Short mmCIF file of C-alpha atoms in Angstrom, two decimals:
data_model
loop_
_atom_site.label_atom_id
_atom_site.label_comp_id
_atom_site.label_asym_id
_atom_site.label_seq_id
_atom_site.Cartn_x
_atom_site.Cartn_y
_atom_site.Cartn_z
CA MET A 17 28.62 38.39 21.52
CA GLY A 18 31.05 39.29 18.81
CA GLU A 19 30.80 42.36 16.65
CA GLU A 20 29.20 41.87 13.25
CA VAL A 21 31.21 43.20 10.33
CA GLU A 22 29.69 43.34 6.83
CA VAL A 23 31.57 43.61 3.55
CA GLU A 24 29.28 44.29 0.61
CA VAL A 25 29.91 42.40 -2.64
CA VAL A 26 27.81 43.05 -5.75
CA VAL A 27 27.38 40.40 -8.45
CA GLU A 28 25.39 40.25 -11.68
CA ASN A 29 22.80 37.53 -11.20
CA LYS A 30 20.87 35.79 -13.97
CA GLN A 31 17.56 34.25 -12.92
CA VAL A 32 14.55 32.57 -14.51
CA ILE A 33 11.28 34.31 -13.66
CA LEU A 34 7.71 33.26 -14.36
CA ARG A 35 6.02 35.85 -16.58
CA ASP A 36 2.55 35.18 -15.13
CA TYR A 37 0.58 32.41 -13.43
CA ILE A 38 -0.28 29.41 -15.62
CA ASN A 39 -3.77 28.35 -14.61
CA SER A 40 -4.36 25.82 -17.37
CA GLY A 41 -2.57 24.14 -20.24
CA VAL A 42 1.03 23.07 -20.66
CA PRO A 43 3.74 25.60 -19.72
CA LYS A 44 5.50 27.25 -22.68
CA GLU A 45 8.98 28.69 -22.93
CA THR A 46 7.42 32.12 -23.44
CA ASP A 47 5.81 31.82 -19.98
CA MET A 48 9.27 32.32 -18.51
CA ILE A 49 11.84 35.07 -18.93
CA LEU A 50 15.57 35.26 -18.26
CA SER A 51 16.34 38.33 -16.20
CA THR A 52 19.58 39.87 -14.95
CA CYS A 53 19.82 41.88 -11.77
CA SER A 54 22.41 43.03 -9.25
CA LEU A 55 22.62 40.96 -6.09
CA TYR A 56 24.24 42.19 -2.92
CA LEU A 57 26.17 39.51 -1.04
CA PHE A 58 27.13 40.31 2.51
CA ARG A 59 30.24 38.68 3.93
CA LEU A 60 29.37 38.17 7.58
CA ARG A 61 32.24 37.92 10.09
CA MET A 62 32.26 37.11 13.84
CA ARG A 63 28.49 36.60 13.89
CA SER A 64 27.04 34.89 16.94
CA PRO A 65 25.21 31.66 16.05
CA HIS A 66 22.29 32.93 18.15
CA SER A 67 21.79 35.93 15.87
CA PHE A 68 20.80 33.78 12.90
CA THR A 69 17.05 33.72 12.36
CA SER A 70 15.40 31.29 9.93
CA ARG A 71 12.47 32.60 7.97
CA HIS A 72 9.96 30.85 5.79
CA VAL A 73 10.67 31.30 2.08
CA PRO A 74 7.76 33.35 0.67
CA SER A 75 5.90 32.21 -2.42
CA PHE A 76 7.32 33.65 -5.62
CA THR A 77 5.53 36.46 -7.40
CA PRO A 78 5.23 36.42 -11.22
CA ALA A 79 7.47 38.93 -13.01
CA SER A 80 9.34 39.48 -9.77
CA GLN A 81 10.91 36.50 -8.01
CA PRO A 82 12.80 33.61 -9.59
CA ILE A 83 11.32 30.13 -9.88
CA VAL A 84 12.44 27.73 -7.16
CA GLY A 85 13.22 24.03 -7.31
CA TYR A 86 15.65 21.38 -6.18
CA GLY A 87 19.28 21.97 -7.04
CA VAL A 88 22.91 21.62 -6.02
CA ALA A 89 24.92 24.64 -4.90
CA LYS A 90 28.20 25.75 -3.38
CA VAL A 91 28.18 27.89 -0.25
CA LEU A 92 29.90 31.23 -0.92
CA ASP A 93 29.15 32.69 2.48
CA SER A 94 27.08 31.73 5.49
CA GLY A 95 25.76 33.10 8.73
CA ASN A 96 24.72 29.61 9.81
CA PRO A 97 27.24 27.52 11.78
CA ASN A 98 25.98 24.34 10.09
CA PHE A 99 27.14 25.50 6.66
CA LYS A 100 30.65 26.71 5.93
CA VAL A 101 32.15 28.49 2.93
CA GLY A 102 33.06 25.89 0.32
CA ASP A 103 30.45 23.34 1.43
CA TYR A 104 28.33 21.74 -1.28
CA VAL A 105 24.62 21.43 -0.56
CA TRP A 106 21.46 20.16 -2.20
CA GLY A 107 17.89 21.20 -1.60
CA VAL A 108 15.38 23.86 -2.57
CA THR A 109 17.05 26.83 -4.23
CA GLU A 110 16.34 29.43 -6.90
CA TRP A 111 16.73 29.13 -10.66
CA ALA A 112 19.56 31.65 -10.64
CA ASP A 113 23.32 32.00 -10.71
CA TYR A 114 23.25 33.06 -7.05
CA ALA A 115 20.62 32.61 -4.36
CA LEU A 116 20.12 33.85 -0.83
CA ILE A 117 18.73 30.92 1.16
CA HIS A 118 16.50 32.04 4.00
CA GLU A 119 15.43 28.55 5.07
CA PRO A 120 18.60 26.48 5.61
CA ASN A 121 16.57 23.63 7.07
CA SER A 122 15.63 22.82 3.48
CA LEU A 123 19.28 22.12 2.63
CA PHE A 124 21.37 18.98 3.02
CA LYS A 125 25.14 19.18 3.23
CA ILE A 126 26.72 16.90 0.61
CA LYS A 127 28.75 14.20 2.33
CA TYR A 128 30.27 12.37 -0.63
CA THR A 129 31.92 14.15 -3.58
CA ASP A 130 33.34 11.05 -5.28
CA VAL A 131 30.19 10.88 -7.42
CA PRO A 132 28.93 13.53 -9.86
CA LEU A 133 27.44 16.45 -7.93
CA SER A 134 24.43 16.28 -10.26
CA TYR A 135 23.52 12.97 -8.60
CA TYR A 136 22.30 15.01 -5.64
CA ALA A 137 19.64 16.48 -7.91
CA GLY A 138 18.65 12.92 -8.79
CA VAL A 139 19.64 9.48 -7.58
CA LEU A 140 21.11 10.71 -4.26
CA GLY A 141 18.64 13.57 -3.80
CA MET A 142 14.90 14.13 -3.81
CA PRO A 143 14.02 11.78 -6.74
CA GLY A 144 16.06 8.95 -5.22
CA MET A 145 14.47 9.49 -1.83
CA THR A 146 11.03 9.50 -3.46
CA ALA A 147 11.69 6.14 -5.10
CA TYR A 148 13.13 4.63 -1.93
CA VAL A 149 10.43 5.86 0.46
CA GLY A 150 7.52 5.15 -1.86
CA PHE A 151 8.66 1.67 -2.76
CA ASN A 152 10.90 0.25 -0.03
CA GLU A 153 9.42 1.92 3.04
CA LEU A 154 5.71 2.33 2.24
CA CYS A 155 5.02 -0.71 0.06
CA SER A 156 7.17 -3.20 2.01
CA PRO A 157 8.02 -5.32 -1.06
CA LYS A 158 8.61 -9.05 -0.82
CA GLU A 159 10.68 -11.33 -3.01
CA GLY A 160 8.80 -12.50 -6.10
CA GLU A 161 6.09 -9.85 -5.99
CA ARG A 162 4.80 -8.30 -9.22
CA VAL A 163 5.53 -4.60 -9.60
CA PHE A 164 4.26 -2.09 -12.15
CA VAL A 165 5.80 1.38 -12.58
CA SER A 166 4.32 4.19 -14.69
CA ALA A 167 6.55 6.96 -16.09
CA ALA A 168 9.22 4.36 -15.53
CA SER A 169 12.11 6.04 -17.36
CA GLY A 170 11.91 9.30 -15.44
CA ALA A 171 13.97 10.55 -12.52
CA VAL A 172 12.01 8.48 -9.99
CA GLY A 173 10.73 5.57 -12.06
CA GLN A 174 14.14 4.40 -13.27
CA LEU A 175 15.15 3.93 -9.63
CA VAL A 176 11.93 2.26 -8.47
CA GLY A 177 12.48 -0.50 -11.02
CA GLN A 178 16.06 -1.05 -9.90
CA PHE A 179 15.11 -1.11 -6.22
CA ALA A 180 12.44 -3.66 -7.10
CA LYS A 181 14.90 -5.89 -8.96
CA LEU A 182 17.27 -5.72 -5.97
CA MET A 183 14.34 -7.16 -3.97
CA SER A 184 13.99 -9.98 -6.55
CA CYS A 185 10.62 -8.74 -7.81
CA TYR A 186 9.15 -9.09 -11.29
CA VAL A 187 9.02 -5.56 -12.71
CA VAL A 188 7.22 -4.04 -15.70
CA GLY A 189 7.39 -0.37 -16.65
CA THR A 190 5.66 1.89 -19.12
CA ALA A 191 7.02 4.90 -20.99
CA GLY A 192 6.09 7.14 -23.89
CA SER A 193 8.56 6.08 -26.59
CA ASN A 194 10.22 2.93 -27.91
CA GLN A 195 13.62 4.44 -27.10
CA LYS A 196 12.60 4.71 -23.46
CA VAL A 197 11.18 1.19 -23.48
CA ASP A 198 14.55 -0.13 -24.69
CA LEU A 199 16.24 1.86 -21.94
CA LEU A 200 14.05 0.29 -19.29
CA LYS A 201 14.83 -3.25 -20.39
CA ASN A 202 18.45 -2.92 -21.43
CA LYS A 203 19.78 -0.29 -19.00
CA PHE A 204 17.61 -0.42 -15.89
CA GLY A 205 16.93 -4.14 -15.80
CA TYR A 206 13.14 -4.12 -16.11
CA ASP A 207 11.77 -7.57 -16.94
CA GLU A 208 9.32 -6.09 -19.43
CA ALA A 209 8.25 -2.65 -20.63
CA PHE A 210 5.76 -1.20 -23.09
CA ASN A 211 4.99 2.06 -24.87
CA TYR A 212 1.60 3.18 -23.56
CA LYS A 213 1.08 5.36 -26.65
CA GLU A 214 0.97 2.22 -28.79
CA GLU A 215 -1.63 0.47 -26.63
CA GLN A 216 -5.27 0.93 -27.60
CA ASP A 217 -6.44 -0.87 -24.45
CA LEU A 218 -4.42 -0.32 -21.28
CA ASP A 219 -6.41 -2.95 -19.38
CA ALA A 220 -5.54 -5.57 -22.01
CA ALA A 221 -1.89 -4.53 -21.94
CA LEU A 222 -1.70 -4.95 -18.18
CA LYS A 223 -3.38 -8.37 -18.36
CA ARG A 224 -0.78 -9.36 -20.95
CA TYR A 225 2.14 -8.50 -18.68
CA PHE A 226 0.44 -9.38 -15.39
CA PRO A 227 -1.77 -12.43 -15.99
CA GLN A 228 -1.75 -13.09 -12.23
CA GLY A 229 -2.24 -9.44 -11.27
CA ILE A 230 -0.16 -6.63 -9.75
CA ASP A 231 1.07 -6.61 -6.14
CA ILE A 232 2.61 -3.13 -6.13
CA TYR A 233 1.91 -0.16 -8.38
CA PHE A 234 4.16 2.90 -8.24
CA GLU A 235 1.92 5.71 -9.42
CA ASN A 236 3.36 8.65 -11.35
CA VAL A 237 0.62 9.26 -13.93
CA GLY A 238 -2.97 9.01 -12.63
CA GLY A 239 -6.04 9.30 -14.86
CA LYS A 240 -6.67 6.50 -17.36
CA MET A 241 -3.57 4.61 -16.25
CA LEU A 242 -4.72 4.43 -12.63
CA ASP A 243 -8.20 3.43 -13.77
CA ALA A 244 -6.73 0.54 -15.78
CA VAL A 245 -4.47 -0.57 -12.94
CA LEU A 246 -7.12 -0.91 -10.23
CA PRO A 247 -8.97 -3.94 -11.73
CA ASN A 248 -5.59 -5.63 -12.27
CA MET A 249 -4.41 -5.30 -8.67
CA ARG A 250 -4.10 -8.43 -6.55
CA MET A 251 -5.69 -8.94 -3.15
CA ASN A 252 -3.98 -6.75 -0.51
CA GLY A 253 -2.09 -4.89 -3.23
CA ARG A 254 -0.29 -1.64 -2.49
CA ILE A 255 -0.21 1.57 -4.50
CA SER A 256 2.37 4.26 -3.78
CA ALA A 257 1.21 7.58 -5.25
CA CYS A 258 3.90 10.23 -5.62
CA GLY A 259 2.60 12.07 -8.68
CA MET A 260 -0.10 12.23 -11.36
CA ILE A 261 1.50 14.06 -14.25
CA SER A 262 -1.38 13.36 -16.66
CA GLN A 263 -3.58 15.63 -14.55
CA TYR A 264 -1.35 18.62 -13.93
CA ASN A 265 -2.31 20.64 -17.00
CA LEU A 266 -6.02 19.79 -17.18
CA GLU A 267 -8.63 22.41 -16.38
CA LYS A 268 -10.90 19.63 -15.12
CA PRO A 269 -9.14 16.52 -13.70
CA GLU A 270 -10.23 13.15 -15.06
CA GLY A 271 -12.35 10.93 -12.85
CA VAL A 272 -11.40 7.40 -11.77
CA HIS A 273 -14.20 4.86 -12.17
CA ASN A 274 -12.85 1.63 -10.69
CA LEU A 275 -12.59 2.76 -7.07
CA MET A 276 -14.72 -0.17 -5.84
CA GLU A 277 -11.67 -2.37 -6.48
CA ILE A 278 -9.96 -0.68 -3.51
CA ILE A 279 -12.60 -2.09 -1.16
CA VAL A 280 -13.09 -5.53 -2.71
CA LYS A 281 -9.36 -6.26 -2.99
CA ARG A 282 -8.36 -4.49 0.26
CA ILE A 283 -5.92 -2.30 -1.67
CA HIS A 284 -3.74 0.07 0.35
CA ILE A 285 -3.02 3.42 -1.34
CA PHE A 286 -0.21 5.52 0.10
CA GLY A 287 -0.16 9.15 -0.93
CA PHE A 288 3.01 10.80 0.30
CA ILE A 289 5.21 13.88 0.16
CA VAL A 290 8.86 12.91 0.29
CA SER A 291 9.87 15.79 2.57
CA ASP A 292 7.81 14.19 5.34
CA HIS A 293 10.34 11.34 5.31
CA TYR A 294 13.65 13.21 5.17
CA HIS A 295 14.57 11.78 8.57
CA LEU A 296 15.30 8.60 6.59
CA TYR A 297 17.80 10.34 4.32
CA PRO A 298 20.99 9.11 6.10
CA LYS A 299 19.75 5.51 5.83
CA PHE A 300 18.85 5.98 2.17
CA LEU A 301 22.13 7.71 1.33
CA GLU A 302 24.36 4.97 2.74
CA LEU A 303 22.33 2.21 1.07
CA THR A 304 22.12 3.86 -2.35
CA LYS A 305 25.72 5.09 -2.36
CA GLN A 306 26.84 1.49 -1.78
CA TYR A 307 24.59 0.24 -4.58
CA ILE A 308 26.17 2.78 -6.95
CA LYS A 309 29.68 1.81 -5.86
CA GLU A 310 28.93 -1.88 -6.46
CA GLY A 311 27.37 -1.17 -9.86
CA LYS A 312 23.96 -2.41 -8.73
CA ILE A 313 22.27 0.86 -9.61
CA THR A 314 22.75 2.92 -12.74
CA TYR A 315 21.36 6.36 -13.43
CA VAL A 316 20.71 8.28 -16.65
CA GLU A 317 20.65 12.07 -16.85
CA ASP A 318 19.50 14.37 -19.65
CA VAL A 319 21.80 17.38 -19.28
CA ALA A 320 21.03 20.87 -20.57
CA GLN A 321 23.77 23.50 -20.43
CA GLY A 322 23.24 27.01 -19.08
CA LEU A 323 20.51 28.70 -17.08
CA GLU A 324 19.01 30.06 -20.30
CA SER A 325 18.14 26.47 -21.31
CA ALA A 326 16.04 25.89 -18.15
CA PRO A 327 12.65 27.02 -19.56
CA ALA A 328 12.93 24.70 -22.58
CA ALA A 329 14.08 21.85 -20.32
CA LEU A 330 11.06 22.33 -18.07
CA VAL A 331 8.61 22.48 -20.96
CA GLY A 332 10.15 19.33 -22.42
CA LEU A 333 9.19 17.34 -19.32
CA PHE A 334 5.50 17.63 -20.16
CA SER A 335 5.98 16.18 -23.65
CA GLY A 336 8.39 13.46 -22.54
CA ARG A 337 11.27 14.96 -24.52
CA ASN A 338 13.84 14.18 -21.82
CA ILE A 339 15.58 10.81 -21.47
CA GLY A 340 16.18 10.17 -17.77
CA LYS A 341 16.54 12.83 -15.08
CA GLN A 342 16.46 16.34 -16.55
CA VAL A 343 19.37 18.39 -15.20
CA VAL A 344 20.33 21.98 -16.01
CA VAL A 345 23.99 22.88 -15.44
CA VAL A 346 24.16 26.50 -14.28
CA ALA A 347 27.89 26.52 -13.45
CA HIS A 348 30.68 23.95 -13.44
CA GLU A 349 32.19 25.38 -10.25
#
């Protein structure tokens, strides 16, 4: 075994920290604080690969540890032979200028840099994988099937619709503003789209766009939307459930009343966590990268500049303020 030599480097590190737990209601900017601390980076030299020990990343503590989430980063130093200085990676990291990653298994080395690096926080990262797995792998779409997507202009929904069109499906999406509806139809190729906030009767709206029923529903919303969808599903329909954003901030989740439709129509509901399917990432990456290169997939990002803008960007997600995938640029290098 080689001798381990450490050179200590100290950097000033900005990070976003949760002030306290949020047990109910929508997060506010004041629930988060921007903190600056000193971080000690250790340059490790001649370390044996066998000396590296992975540890589970502990849950963050309010007023202490930074918030974590998916991001793109550059490796400044590494004690892991799988990651070298200068590599770009995507995966779970901290909301901070610098982060010490204790669980490298949660990181993916970036293979292609001829696309914007921010794509690995979106179309070529977790949101893209979520769309691909939930739609292509779990729902097994067939040409001509009728597909409905809720929260269709978001990071995941905009891709589900495009994957569906590439399978020659009929696709309808819903969003929370007329601007987003126009985006769905004119940018992402949706056949139809509607603003759910302008619909007094969601069941009637779905019957208007799906007179013959829905084969596949990509679920991002839950609550009243799911309740309206179930009676409009076709026999042997499939529902891929990756999120239910309408329920996240409720003290008491809304009930769903039309569950009998699942039995009568033999509906298959797939609840999934995308990380369970990361073994499919190489397949997804090659397919989606080619689609981007050929201009068959387009992607829209809503970019906020600077770590200090992260709290406002997060809060904006719950009111639908963002257009496309919300990205926060912490550094340009």
